[in-house]
mmCIF file of C-alpha atoms in Angstrom:
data_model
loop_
_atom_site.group_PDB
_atom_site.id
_atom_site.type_symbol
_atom_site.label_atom_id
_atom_site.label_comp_id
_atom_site.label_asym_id
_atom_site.label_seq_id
_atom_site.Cartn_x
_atom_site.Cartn_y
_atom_site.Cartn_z
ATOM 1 C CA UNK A 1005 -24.540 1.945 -37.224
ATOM 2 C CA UNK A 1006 -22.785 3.167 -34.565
ATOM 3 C CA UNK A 1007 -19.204 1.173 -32.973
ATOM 4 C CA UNK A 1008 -21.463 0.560 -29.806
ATOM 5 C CA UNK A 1009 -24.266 -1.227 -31.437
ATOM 6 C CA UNK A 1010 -22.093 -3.153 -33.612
ATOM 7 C CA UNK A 1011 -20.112 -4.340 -30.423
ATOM 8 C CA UNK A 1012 -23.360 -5.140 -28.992
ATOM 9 C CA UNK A 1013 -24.213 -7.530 -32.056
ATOM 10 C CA UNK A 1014 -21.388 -9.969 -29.922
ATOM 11 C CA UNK A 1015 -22.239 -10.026 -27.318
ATOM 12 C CA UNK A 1016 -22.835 -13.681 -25.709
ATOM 13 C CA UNK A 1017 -26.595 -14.427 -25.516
ATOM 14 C CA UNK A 1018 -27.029 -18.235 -26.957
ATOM 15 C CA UNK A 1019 -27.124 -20.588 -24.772
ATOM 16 C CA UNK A 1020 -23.869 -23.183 -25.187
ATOM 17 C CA UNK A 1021 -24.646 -25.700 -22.941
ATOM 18 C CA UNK A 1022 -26.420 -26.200 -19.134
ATOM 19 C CA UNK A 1023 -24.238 -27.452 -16.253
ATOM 20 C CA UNK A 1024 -26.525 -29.025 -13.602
ATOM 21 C CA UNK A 1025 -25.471 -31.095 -10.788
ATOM 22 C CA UNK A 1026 -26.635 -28.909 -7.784
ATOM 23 C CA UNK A 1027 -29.860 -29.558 -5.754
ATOM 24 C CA UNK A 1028 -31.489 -26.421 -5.446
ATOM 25 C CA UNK A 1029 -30.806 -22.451 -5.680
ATOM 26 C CA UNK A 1030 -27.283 -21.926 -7.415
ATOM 27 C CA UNK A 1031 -26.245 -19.057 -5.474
ATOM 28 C CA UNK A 1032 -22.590 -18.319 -7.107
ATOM 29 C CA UNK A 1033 -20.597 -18.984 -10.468
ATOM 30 C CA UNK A 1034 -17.416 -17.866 -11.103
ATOM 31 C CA UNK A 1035 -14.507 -18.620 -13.521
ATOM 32 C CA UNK A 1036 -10.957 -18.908 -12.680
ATOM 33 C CA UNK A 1037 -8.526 -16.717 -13.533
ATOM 34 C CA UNK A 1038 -7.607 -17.977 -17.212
ATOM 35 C CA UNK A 1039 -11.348 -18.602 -17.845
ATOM 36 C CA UNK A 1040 -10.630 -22.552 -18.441
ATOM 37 C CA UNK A 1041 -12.907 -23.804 -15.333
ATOM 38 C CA UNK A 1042 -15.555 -22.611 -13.421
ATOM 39 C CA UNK A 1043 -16.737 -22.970 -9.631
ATOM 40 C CA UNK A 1044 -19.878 -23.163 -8.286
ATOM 41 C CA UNK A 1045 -22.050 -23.160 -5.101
ATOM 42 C CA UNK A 1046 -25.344 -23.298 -3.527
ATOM 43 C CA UNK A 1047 -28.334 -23.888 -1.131
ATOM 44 C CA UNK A 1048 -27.189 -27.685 -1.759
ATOM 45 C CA UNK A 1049 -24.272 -26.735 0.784
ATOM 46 C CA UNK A 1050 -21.636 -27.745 -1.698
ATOM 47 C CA UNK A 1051 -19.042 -26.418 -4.146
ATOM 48 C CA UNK A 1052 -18.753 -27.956 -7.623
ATOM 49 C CA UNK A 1053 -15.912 -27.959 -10.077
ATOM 50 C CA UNK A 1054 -16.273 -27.734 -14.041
ATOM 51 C CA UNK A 1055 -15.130 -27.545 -17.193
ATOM 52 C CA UNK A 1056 -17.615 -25.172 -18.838
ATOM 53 C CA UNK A 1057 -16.537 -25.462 -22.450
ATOM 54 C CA UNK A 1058 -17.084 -29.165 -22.626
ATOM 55 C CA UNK A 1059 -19.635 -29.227 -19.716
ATOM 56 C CA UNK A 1060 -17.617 -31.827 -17.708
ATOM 57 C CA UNK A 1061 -18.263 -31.570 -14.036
ATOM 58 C CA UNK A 1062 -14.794 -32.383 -12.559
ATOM 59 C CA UNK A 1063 -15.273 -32.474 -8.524
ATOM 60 C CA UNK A 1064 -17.882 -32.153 -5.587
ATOM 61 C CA UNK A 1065 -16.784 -30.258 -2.490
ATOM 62 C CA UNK A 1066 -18.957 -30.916 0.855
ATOM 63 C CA UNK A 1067 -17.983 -30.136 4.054
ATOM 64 C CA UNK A 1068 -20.377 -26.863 4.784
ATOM 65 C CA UNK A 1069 -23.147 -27.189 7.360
ATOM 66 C CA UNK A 1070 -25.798 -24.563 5.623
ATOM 67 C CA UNK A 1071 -25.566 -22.872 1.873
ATOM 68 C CA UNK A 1072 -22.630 -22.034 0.209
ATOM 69 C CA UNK A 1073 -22.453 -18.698 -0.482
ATOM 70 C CA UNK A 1074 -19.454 -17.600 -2.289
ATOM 71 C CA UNK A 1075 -16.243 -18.999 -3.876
ATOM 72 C CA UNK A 1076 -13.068 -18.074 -5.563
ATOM 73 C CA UNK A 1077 -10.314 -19.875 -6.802
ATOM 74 C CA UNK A 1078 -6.685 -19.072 -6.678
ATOM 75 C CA UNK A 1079 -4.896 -17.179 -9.388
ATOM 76 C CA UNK A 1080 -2.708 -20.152 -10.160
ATOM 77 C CA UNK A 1081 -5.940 -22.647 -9.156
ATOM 78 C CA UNK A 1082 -4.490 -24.720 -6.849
ATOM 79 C CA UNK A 1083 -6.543 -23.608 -3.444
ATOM 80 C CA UNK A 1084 -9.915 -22.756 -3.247
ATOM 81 C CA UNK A 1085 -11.770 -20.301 -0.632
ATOM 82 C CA UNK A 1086 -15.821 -20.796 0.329
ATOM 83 C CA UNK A 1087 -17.829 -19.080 2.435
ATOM 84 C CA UNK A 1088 -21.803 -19.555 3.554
ATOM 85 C CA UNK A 1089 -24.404 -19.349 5.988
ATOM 86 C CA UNK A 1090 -22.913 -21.828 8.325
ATOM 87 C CA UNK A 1091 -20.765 -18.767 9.831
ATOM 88 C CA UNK A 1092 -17.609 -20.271 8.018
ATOM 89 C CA UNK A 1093 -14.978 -19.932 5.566
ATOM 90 C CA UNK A 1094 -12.896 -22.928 4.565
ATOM 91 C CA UNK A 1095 -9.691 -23.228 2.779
ATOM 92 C CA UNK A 1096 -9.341 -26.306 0.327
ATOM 93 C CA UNK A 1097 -6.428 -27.842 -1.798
ATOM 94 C CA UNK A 1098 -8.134 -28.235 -5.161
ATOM 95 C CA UNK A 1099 -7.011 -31.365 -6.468
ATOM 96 C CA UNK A 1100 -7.721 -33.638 -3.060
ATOM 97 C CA UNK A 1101 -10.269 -32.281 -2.005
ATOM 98 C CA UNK A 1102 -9.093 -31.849 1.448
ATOM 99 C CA UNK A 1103 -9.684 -28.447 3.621
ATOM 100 C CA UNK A 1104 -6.416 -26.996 4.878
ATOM 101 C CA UNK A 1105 -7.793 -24.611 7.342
ATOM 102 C CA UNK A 1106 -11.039 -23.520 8.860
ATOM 103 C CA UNK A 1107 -10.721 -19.688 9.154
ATOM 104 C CA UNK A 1108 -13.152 -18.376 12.082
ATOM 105 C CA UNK A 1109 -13.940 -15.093 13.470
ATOM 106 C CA UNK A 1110 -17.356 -13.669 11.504
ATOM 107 C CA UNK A 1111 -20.451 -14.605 14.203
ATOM 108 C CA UNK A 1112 -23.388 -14.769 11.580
ATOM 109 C CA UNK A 1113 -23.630 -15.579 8.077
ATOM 110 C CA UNK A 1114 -20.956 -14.578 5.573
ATOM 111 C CA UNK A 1115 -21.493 -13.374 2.210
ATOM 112 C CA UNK A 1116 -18.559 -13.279 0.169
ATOM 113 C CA UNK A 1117 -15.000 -14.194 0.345
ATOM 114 C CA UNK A 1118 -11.784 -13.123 -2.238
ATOM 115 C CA UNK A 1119 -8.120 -14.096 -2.355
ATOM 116 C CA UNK A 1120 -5.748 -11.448 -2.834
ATOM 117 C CA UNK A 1121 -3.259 -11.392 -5.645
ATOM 118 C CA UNK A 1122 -1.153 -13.536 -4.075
ATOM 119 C CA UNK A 1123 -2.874 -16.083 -2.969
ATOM 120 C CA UNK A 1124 -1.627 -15.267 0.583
ATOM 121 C CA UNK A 1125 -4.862 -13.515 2.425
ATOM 122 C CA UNK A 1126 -8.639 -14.565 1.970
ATOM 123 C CA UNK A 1127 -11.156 -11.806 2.698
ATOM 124 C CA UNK A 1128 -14.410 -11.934 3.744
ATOM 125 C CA UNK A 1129 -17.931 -9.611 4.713
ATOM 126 C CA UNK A 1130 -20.583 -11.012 6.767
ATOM 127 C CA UNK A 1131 -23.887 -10.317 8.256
ATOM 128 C CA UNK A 1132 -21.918 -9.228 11.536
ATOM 129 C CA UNK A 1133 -21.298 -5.530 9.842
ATOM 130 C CA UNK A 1134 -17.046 -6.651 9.516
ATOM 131 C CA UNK A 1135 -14.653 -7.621 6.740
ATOM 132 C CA UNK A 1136 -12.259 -9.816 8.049
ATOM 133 C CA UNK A 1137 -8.476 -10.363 6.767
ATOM 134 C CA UNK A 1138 -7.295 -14.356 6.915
ATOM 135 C CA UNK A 1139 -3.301 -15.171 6.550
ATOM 136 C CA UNK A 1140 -3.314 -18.434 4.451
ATOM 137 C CA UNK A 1141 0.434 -19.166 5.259
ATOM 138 C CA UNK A 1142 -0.305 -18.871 8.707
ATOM 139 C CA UNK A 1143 -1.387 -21.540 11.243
ATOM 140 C CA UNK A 1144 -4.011 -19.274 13.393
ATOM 141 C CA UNK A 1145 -7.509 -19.595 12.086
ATOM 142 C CA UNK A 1146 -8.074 -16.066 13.704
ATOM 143 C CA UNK A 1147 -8.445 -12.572 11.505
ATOM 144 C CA UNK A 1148 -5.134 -10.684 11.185
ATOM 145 C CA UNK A 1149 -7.785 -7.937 10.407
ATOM 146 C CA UNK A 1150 -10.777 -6.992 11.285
ATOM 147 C CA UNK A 1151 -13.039 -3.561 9.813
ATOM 148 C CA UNK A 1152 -15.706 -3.023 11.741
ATOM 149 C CA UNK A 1153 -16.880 0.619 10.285
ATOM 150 C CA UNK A 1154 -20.076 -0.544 8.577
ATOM 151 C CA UNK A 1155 -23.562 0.423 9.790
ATOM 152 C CA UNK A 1156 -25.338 -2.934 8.378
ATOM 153 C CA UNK A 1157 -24.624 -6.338 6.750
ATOM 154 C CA UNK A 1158 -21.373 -6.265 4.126
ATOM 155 C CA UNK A 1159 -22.852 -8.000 1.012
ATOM 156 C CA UNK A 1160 -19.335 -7.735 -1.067
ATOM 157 C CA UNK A 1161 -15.935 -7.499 -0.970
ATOM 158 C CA UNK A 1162 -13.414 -6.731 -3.442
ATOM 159 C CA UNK A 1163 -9.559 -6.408 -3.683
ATOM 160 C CA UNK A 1164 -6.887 -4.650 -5.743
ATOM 161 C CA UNK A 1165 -3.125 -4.755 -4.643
ATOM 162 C CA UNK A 1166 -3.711 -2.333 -2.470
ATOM 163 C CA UNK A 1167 -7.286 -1.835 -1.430
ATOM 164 C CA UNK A 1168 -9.992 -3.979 0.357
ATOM 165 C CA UNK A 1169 -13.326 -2.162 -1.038
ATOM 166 C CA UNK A 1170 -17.026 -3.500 0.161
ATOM 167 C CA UNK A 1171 -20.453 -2.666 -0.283
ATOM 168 C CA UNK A 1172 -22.914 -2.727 2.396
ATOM 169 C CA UNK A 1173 -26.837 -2.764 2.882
ATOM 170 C CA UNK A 1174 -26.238 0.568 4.752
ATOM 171 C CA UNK A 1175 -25.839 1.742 1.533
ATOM 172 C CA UNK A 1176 -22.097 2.683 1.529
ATOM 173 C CA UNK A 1177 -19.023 1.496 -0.253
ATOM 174 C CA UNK A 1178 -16.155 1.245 1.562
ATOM 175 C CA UNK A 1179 -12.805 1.231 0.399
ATOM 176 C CA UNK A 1180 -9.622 0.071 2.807
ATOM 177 C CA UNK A 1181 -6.153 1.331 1.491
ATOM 178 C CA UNK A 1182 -4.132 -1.191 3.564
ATOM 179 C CA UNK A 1183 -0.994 0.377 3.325
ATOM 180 C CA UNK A 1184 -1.838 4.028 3.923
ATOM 181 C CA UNK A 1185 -4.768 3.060 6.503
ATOM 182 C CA UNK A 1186 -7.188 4.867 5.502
ATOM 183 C CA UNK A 1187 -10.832 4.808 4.719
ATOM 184 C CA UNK A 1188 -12.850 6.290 1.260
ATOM 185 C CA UNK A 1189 -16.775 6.133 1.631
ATOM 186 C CA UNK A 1190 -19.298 6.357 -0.842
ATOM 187 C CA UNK A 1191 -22.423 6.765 -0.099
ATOM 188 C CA UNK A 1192 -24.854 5.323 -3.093
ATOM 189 C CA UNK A 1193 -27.598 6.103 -0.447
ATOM 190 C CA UNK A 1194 -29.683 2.325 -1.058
ATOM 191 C CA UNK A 1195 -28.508 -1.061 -0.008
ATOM 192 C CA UNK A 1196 -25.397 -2.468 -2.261
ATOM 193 C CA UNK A 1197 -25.580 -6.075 -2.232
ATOM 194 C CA UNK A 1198 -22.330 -6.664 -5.248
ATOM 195 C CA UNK A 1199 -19.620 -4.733 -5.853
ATOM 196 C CA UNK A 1200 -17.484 -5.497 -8.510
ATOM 197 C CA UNK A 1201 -13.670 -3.097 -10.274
ATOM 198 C CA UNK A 1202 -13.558 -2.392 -14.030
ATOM 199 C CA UNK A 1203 -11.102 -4.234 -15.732
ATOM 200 C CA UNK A 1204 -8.914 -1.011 -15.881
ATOM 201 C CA UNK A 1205 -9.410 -0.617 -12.036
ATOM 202 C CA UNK A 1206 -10.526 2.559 -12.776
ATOM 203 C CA UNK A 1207 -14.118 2.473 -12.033
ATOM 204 C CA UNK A 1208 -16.772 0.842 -8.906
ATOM 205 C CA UNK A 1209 -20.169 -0.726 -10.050
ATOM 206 C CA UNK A 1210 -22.495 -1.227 -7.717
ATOM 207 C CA UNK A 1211 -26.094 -2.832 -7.332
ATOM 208 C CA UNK A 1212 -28.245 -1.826 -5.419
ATOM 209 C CA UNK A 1213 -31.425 -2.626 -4.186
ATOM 210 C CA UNK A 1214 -33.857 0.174 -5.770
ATOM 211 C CA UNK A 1215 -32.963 -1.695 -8.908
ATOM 212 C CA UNK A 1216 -30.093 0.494 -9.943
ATOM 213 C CA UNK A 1217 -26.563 -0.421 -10.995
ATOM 214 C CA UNK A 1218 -24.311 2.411 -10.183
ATOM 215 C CA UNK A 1219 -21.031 3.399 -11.879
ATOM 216 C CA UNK A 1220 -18.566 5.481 -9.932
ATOM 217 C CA UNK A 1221 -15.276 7.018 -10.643
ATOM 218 C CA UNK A 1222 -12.973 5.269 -7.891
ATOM 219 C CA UNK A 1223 -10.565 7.655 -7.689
ATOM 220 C CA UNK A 1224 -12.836 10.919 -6.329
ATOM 221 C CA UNK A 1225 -16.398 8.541 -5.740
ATOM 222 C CA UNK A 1226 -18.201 11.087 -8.265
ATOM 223 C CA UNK A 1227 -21.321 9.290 -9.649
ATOM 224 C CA UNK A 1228 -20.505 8.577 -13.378
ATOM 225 C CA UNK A 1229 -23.852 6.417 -14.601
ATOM 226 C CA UNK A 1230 -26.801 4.579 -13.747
ATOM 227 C CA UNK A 1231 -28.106 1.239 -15.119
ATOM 228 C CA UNK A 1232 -31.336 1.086 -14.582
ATOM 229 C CA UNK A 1233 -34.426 -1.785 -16.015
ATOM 230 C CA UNK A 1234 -34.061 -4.569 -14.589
ATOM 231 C CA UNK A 1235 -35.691 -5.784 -10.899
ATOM 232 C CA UNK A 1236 -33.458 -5.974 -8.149
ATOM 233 C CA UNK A 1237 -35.285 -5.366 -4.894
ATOM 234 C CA UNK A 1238 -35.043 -8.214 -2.410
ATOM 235 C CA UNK A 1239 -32.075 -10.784 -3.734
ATOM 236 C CA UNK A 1240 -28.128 -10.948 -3.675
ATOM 237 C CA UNK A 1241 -26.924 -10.611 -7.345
ATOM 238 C CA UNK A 1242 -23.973 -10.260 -9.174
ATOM 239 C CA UNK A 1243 -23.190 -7.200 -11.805
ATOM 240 C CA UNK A 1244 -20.189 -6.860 -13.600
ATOM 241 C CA UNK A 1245 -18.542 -5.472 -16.793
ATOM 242 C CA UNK A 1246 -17.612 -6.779 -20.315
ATOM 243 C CA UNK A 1247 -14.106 -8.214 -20.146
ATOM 244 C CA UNK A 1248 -13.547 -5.126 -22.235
ATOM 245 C CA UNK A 1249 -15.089 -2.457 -20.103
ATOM 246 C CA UNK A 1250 -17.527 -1.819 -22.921
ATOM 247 C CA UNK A 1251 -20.784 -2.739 -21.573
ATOM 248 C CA UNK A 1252 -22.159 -3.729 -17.716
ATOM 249 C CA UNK A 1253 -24.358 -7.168 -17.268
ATOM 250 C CA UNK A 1254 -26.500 -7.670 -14.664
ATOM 251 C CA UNK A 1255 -29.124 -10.005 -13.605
ATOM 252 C CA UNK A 1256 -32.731 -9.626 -12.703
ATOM 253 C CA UNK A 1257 -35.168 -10.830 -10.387
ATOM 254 C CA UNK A 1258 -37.300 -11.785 -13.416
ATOM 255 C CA UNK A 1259 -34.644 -14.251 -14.318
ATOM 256 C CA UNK A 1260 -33.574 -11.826 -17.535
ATOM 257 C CA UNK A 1261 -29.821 -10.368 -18.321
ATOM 258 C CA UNK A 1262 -29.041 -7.179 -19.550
ATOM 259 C CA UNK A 1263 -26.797 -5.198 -21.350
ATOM 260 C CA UNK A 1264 -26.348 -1.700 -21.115
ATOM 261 C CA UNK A 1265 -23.538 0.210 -23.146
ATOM 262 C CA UNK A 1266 -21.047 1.757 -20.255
ATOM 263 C CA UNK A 1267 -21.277 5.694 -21.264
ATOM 264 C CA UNK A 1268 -24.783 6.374 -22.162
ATOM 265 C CA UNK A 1269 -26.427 3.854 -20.383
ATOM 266 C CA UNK A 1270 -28.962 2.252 -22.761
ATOM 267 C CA UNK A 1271 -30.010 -0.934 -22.994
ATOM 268 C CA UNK A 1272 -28.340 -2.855 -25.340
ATOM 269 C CA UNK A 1273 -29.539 -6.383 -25.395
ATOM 270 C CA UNK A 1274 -31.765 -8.571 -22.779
ATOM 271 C CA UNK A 1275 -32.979 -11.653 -23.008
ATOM 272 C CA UNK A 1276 -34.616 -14.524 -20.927
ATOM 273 C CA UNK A 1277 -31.590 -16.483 -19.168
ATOM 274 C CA UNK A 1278 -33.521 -18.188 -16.229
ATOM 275 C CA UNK A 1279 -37.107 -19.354 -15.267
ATOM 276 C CA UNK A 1280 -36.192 -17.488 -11.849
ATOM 277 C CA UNK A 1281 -33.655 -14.681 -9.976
ATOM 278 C CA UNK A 1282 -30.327 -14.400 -11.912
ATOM 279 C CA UNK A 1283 -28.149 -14.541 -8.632
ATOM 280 C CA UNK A 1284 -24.628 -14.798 -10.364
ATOM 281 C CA UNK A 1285 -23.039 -13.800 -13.726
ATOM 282 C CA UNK A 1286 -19.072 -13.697 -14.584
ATOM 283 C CA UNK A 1287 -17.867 -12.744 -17.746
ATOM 284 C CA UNK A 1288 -14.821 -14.836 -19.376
ATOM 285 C CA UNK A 1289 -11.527 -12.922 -18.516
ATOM 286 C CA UNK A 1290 -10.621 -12.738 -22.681
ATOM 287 C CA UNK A 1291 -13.576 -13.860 -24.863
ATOM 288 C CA UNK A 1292 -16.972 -13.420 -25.723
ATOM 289 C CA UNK A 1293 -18.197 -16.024 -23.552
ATOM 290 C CA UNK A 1294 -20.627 -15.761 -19.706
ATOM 291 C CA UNK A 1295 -21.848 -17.791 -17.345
ATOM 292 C CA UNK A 1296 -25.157 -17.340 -15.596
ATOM 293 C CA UNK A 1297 -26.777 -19.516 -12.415
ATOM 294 C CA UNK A 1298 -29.982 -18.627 -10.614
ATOM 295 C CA UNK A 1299 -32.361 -19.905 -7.822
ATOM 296 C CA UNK A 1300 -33.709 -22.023 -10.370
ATOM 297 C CA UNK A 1301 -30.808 -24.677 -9.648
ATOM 298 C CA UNK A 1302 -29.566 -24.206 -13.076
ATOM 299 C CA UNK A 1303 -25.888 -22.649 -14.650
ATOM 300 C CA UNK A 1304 -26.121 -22.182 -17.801
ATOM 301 C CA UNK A 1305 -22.993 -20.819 -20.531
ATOM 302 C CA UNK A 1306 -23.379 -18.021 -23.043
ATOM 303 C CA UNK A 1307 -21.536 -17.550 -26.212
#
């Protein structure tokens, strides 16, 4: 039996528990940065907090107009970043519940929003074609940044220390060295609606919409894999990697997860996780342990 398939054996696939709360299609789920909590958002146009090893659900966050979109928490949890279709991106302080700052700038719907490492710039990509660069320790709601190279809607933004990188229906991604200014494009050559960095920072992985996940080296944007199986044609939805860069997850439209091993790209395991579209998955940053949410309304934790 090879190391692979016995790595695959542990992979998380039973169900631990259902977290359900939200009124309608759950369109994000992320953990924190320790793994402890987890946030969540939605057509219901609100943001929930929980505890997904016990299944507590710890706050309720309302103030957007339309769907949340995306959220991400801080690394040391205290703030909180949303963004949806209501054009907006707010700013919360976690434990009131209050919104410190309305950041504006992105004139259609926005997609996805990230904190940098230090807690001291939210990003965001919109429908508008930009990514936009927010000071939190500012007062100005305006960009300090705007990139405005993109040929169609930015589905997905990313950061490192260094680098903004997005992926856009025009089928590129982008990535932004902010200190060197300069520009890397990729071009996968079909819509990317989620990009998402190997733990190592080492490698891309991108889905796109001819129901491929691509791997690519970051470094010189050579092709290194494809992922292919599952249906994603028409929705937003996450892909990622193992928290030990072993395998890449990803949903499908047919509300399944898979599991393909990194190098060779087989299919390792899939199985049923939703009655509907898998629109999120995040994989716990040190254990065996995922959480899933879909258009179904439901979010559901895998050990």
């Amino acid at each position: 039996m090879s190391s692979s398939t016995t790595a695959a054996q542990h992979l998380p696939r039973t169900e631990a528990r259902s977290l359900s709360g939200h009124e309608g299609a759950v369109l994000a789920v992320r953990f924190n940065r320790d793994g402890n909590y987890c946030l969540s958002c939605g057509k219901d146009r609100t943001l929930r907090l929980w505890n997904p090893h016990t299944g507590a659900h710890v706050k309720t966050y309302k103030s957007h107009a339309r769907e949340v979109r995306d959220v991400h928490s801080s690394s040391d949890n205290a703030k909180l970043v949303s963004c949806g279709a209501d054009r907006q991106i707010f700013y919360w302080d976690v434990a009131s519940g209050r919104i410190i700052r309305k950041f504006r700038g992105h004139n259609s719907e926005v997609n996805s929003v990230k904190f940098n490492e230090y807690n001291a710039v939210v990003v965001s990509a919109g429908y508008d074609r930009t990514v936009r660069a927010f000071d939190c320790r500012s007062q100005s709601s305006d960009p300090i940044q705007t990139i405005d190279t993109f040929q169609d809607s930015v589905m997905s933004v990313n950061l490192t220390k260094t680098e903004i990188i997005a992926g856009s229906v025009d089928g590129t991604v982008r990535t932004f060295d902010i200190r060197m200014g300069r520009e890397t494009v990729d071009n996968l050559g079909h819509p990317v609606n989620c990009v998402s960095l190997s733990n190592d920072g080492n490698c891309l992985l991108a889905n796109c919409l001819d129901s491929t996940v691509r791997l690519v080296d970051k470094s010189s944007g050579e092709l290194l894999q494809e992922y292919k199986g599952h249906a994603c044609k028409s929705f937003k939805m996450d892909c990622c990697l193992t928290n030990d860069d072993a395998f890449v997850v990803g949903g499908s439209e047919d509300g399944h997860v898979f599991f393909w091993e990194l190098v060779d790209a087989p299919v390792v395991a899939r199985f049923r996780a939703h009655s509907s579209v898998v629109t999120s998955i995040s994989y716990h940053p040190t254990k065996a342990c995922m959480l899933t949410s879909s258009v179904d309304g439901s979010i559901r934790v895998w050990t």
